mmCIF file of C-alpha atoms in Angstrom:
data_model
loop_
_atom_site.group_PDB
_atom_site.id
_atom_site.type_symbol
_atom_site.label_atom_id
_atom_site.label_comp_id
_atom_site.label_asym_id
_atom_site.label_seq_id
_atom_site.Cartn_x
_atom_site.Cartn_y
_atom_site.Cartn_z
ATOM 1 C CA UNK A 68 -35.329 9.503 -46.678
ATOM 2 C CA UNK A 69 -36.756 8.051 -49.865
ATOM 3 C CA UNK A 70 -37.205 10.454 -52.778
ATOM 4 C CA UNK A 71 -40.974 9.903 -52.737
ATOM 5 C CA UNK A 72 -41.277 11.650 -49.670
ATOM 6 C CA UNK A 73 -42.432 15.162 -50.400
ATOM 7 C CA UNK A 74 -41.618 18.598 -48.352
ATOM 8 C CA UNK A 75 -45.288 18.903 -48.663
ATOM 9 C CA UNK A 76 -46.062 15.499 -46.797
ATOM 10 C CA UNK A 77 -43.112 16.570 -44.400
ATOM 11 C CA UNK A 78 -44.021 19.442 -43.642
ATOM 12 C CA UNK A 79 -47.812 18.063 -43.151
ATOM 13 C CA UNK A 80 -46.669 15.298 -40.671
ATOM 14 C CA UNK A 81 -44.077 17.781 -38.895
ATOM 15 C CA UNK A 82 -47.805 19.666 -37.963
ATOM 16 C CA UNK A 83 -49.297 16.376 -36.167
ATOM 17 C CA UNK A 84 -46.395 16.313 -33.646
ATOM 18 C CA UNK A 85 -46.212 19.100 -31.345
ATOM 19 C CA UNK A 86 -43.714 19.139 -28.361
ATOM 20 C CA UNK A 87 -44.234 21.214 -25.388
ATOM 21 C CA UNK A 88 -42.228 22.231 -22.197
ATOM 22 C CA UNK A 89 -44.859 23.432 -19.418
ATOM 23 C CA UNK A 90 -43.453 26.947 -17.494
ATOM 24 C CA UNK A 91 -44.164 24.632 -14.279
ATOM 25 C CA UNK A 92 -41.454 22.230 -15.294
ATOM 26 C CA UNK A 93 -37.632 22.603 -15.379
ATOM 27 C CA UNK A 94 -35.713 24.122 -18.405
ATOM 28 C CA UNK A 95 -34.355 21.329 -20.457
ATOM 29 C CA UNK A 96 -30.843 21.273 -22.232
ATOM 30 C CA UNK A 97 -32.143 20.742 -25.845
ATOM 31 C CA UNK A 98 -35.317 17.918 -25.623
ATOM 32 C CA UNK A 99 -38.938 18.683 -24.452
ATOM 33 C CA UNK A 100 -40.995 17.506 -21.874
ATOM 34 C CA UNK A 101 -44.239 16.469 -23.345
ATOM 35 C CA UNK A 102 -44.495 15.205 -27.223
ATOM 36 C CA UNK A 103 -48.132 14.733 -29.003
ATOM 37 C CA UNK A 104 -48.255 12.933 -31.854
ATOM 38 C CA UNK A 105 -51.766 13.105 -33.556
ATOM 39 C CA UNK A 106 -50.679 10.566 -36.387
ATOM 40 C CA UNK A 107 -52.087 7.173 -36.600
ATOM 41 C CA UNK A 108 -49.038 5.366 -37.493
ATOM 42 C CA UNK A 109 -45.747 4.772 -35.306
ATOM 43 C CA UNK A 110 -42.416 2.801 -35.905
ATOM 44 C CA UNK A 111 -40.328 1.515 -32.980
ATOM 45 C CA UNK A 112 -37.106 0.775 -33.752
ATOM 46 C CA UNK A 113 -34.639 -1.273 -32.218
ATOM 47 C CA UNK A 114 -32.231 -0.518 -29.876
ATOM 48 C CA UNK A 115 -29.723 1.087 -32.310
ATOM 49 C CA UNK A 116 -25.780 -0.308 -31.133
ATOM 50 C CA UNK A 117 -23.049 0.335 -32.623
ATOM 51 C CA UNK A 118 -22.463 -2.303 -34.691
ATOM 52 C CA UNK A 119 -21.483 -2.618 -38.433
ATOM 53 C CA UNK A 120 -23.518 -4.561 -41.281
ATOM 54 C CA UNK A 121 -21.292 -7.631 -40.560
ATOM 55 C CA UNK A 122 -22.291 -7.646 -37.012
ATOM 56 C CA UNK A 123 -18.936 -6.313 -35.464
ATOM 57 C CA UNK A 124 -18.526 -4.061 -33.008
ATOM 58 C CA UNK A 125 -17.358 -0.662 -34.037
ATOM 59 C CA UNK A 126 -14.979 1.548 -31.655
ATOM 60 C CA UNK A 127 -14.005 -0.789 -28.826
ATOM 61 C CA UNK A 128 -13.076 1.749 -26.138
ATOM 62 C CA UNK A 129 -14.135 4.619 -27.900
ATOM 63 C CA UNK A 130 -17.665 6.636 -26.976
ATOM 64 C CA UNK A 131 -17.517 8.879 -29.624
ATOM 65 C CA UNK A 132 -16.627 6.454 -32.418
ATOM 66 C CA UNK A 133 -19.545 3.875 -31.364
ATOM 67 C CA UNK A 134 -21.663 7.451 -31.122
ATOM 68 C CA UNK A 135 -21.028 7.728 -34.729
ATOM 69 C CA UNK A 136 -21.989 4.322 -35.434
ATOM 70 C CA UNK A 137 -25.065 4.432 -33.632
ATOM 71 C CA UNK A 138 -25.990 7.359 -35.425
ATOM 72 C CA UNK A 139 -25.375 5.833 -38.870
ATOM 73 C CA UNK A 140 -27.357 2.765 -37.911
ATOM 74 C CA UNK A 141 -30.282 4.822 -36.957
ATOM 75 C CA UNK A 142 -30.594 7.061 -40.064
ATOM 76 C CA UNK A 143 -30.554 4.187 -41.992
ATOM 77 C CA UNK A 144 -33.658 2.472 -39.976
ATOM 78 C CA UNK A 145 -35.379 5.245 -40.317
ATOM 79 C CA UNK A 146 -34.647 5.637 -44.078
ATOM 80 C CA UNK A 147 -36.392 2.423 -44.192
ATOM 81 C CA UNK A 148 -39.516 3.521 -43.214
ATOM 82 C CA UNK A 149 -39.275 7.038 -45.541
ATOM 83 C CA UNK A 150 -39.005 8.584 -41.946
ATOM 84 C CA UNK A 151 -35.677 11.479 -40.852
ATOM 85 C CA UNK A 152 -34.595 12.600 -37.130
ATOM 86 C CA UNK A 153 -37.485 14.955 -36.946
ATOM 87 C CA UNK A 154 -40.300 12.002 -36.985
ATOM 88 C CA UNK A 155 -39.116 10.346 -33.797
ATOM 89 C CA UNK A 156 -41.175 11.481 -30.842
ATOM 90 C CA UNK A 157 -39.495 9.418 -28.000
ATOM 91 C CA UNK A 158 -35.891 8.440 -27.223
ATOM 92 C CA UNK A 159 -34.369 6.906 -24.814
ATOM 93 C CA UNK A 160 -30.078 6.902 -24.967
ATOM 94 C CA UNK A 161 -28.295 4.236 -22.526
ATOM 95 C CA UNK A 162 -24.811 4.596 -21.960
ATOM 96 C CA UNK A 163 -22.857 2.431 -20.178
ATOM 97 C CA UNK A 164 -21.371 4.247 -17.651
ATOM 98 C CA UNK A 165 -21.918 5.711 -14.133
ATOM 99 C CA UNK A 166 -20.046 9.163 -14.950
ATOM 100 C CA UNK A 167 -22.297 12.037 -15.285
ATOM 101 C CA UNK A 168 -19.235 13.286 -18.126
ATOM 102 C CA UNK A 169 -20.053 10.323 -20.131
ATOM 103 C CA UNK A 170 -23.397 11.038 -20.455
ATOM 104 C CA UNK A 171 -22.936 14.119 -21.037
ATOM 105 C CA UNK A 172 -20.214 13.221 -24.107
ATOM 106 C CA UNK A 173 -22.995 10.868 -25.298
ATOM 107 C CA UNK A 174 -25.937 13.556 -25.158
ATOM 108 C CA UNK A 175 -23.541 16.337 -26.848
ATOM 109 C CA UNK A 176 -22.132 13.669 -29.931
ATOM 110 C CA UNK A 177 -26.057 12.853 -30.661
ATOM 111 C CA UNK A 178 -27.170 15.877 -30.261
ATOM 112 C CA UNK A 179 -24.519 17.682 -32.415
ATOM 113 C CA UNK A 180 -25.165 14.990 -35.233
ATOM 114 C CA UNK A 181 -27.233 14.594 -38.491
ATOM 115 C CA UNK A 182 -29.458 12.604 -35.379
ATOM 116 C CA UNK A 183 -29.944 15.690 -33.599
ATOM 117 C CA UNK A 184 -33.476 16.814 -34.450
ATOM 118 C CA UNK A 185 -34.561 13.457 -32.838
ATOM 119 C CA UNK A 186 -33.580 14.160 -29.585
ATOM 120 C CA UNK A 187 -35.264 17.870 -29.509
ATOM 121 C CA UNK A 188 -38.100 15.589 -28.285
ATOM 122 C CA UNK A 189 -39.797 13.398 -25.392
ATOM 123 C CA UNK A 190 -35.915 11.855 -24.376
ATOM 124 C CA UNK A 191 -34.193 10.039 -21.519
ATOM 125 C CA UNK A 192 -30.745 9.553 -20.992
ATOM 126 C CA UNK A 193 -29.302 6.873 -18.950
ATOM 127 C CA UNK A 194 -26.162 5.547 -17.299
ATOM 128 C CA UNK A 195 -26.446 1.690 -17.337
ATOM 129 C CA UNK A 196 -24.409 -0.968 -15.573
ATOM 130 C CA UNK A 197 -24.586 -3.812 -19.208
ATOM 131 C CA UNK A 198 -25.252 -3.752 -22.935
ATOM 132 C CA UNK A 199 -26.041 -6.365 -24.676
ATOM 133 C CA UNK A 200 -22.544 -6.525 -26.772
ATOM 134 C CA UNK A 201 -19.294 -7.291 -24.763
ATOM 135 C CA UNK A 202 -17.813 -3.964 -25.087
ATOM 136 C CA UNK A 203 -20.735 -1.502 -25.989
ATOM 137 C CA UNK A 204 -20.688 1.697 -24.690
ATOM 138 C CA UNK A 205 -24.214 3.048 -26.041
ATOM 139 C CA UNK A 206 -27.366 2.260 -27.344
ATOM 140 C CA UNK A 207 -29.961 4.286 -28.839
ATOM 141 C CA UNK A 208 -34.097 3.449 -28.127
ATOM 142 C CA UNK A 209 -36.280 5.475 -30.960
ATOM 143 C CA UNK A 210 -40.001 5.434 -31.769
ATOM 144 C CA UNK A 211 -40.958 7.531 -34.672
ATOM 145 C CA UNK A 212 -44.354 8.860 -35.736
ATOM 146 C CA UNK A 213 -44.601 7.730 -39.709
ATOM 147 C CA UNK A 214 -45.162 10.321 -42.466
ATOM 148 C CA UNK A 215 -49.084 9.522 -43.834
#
């Protein structure tokens, strides 16, 4: 996050978003079921892959080393828009894999990361037959609700 970002405007914008989990529904491991977002401005990032600057793969074979990179690659996006991992109000994690375990790796790296708070929210995680990349294991979908 920028230094012109406040705790006061944080803390302001953290108050438009409120996530809920209905009794009806099932306990979740971590995210909610329900996010509202009573801001007027939204960012959608990019599928975030785990790739560096130059455009290379990073961690070919490796889950919890393209994890990592993913990560990175998101805080930085939403550094960009003065925004951290408690703005985003919908993910969705694809990991390529049909192996509940590998999902779960994936869900447990993220969640256990300086990413985290972002995934306390409206998320879905998928097992996925193809990435985009030859050799990418995971891919991170975010949309954020901006600070005002």
């Amino acid at each position: 996050m920028r230094s012109g970002v406040t705790l006061g405007r944080l803390a302001g914008m953290t108050e438009k978003i409120t996530r809920i989990n209905p009794e009806q529904l099932h306990k979740t491991p971590g995210y909610h079921h329900i996010t509202v977002v009573e801001a007027g401005r939204t960012a959608h990032l990019a599928g975030q892959c785990p790739l560096d600057r130059n455009g290379d793969l990073v961690g070919a074979g490796s889950l919890e080393k393209q994890v990592d990179q993913v990560v990175a690659n998101a805080l930085t996006a939403l550094a960009a828009v003065d925004a951290g991992p408690h703005h985003v109000v919908r993910s969705v994690i694809y990991v390529r894999s049909d192996e509940r375990e590998m999902l779960a790796t994936a869900w447990r790296r993220l969640t256990e990361s300086g990413l985290g708070p972002a995934f306390t929210t409206a998320s879905t995680l998928l097992g996925v037959a193809q990435l985009g990349f030859p050799g990418q294991l995971v891919e991170v979908d975010l949309t954020v609700a901006l600070p005002d």
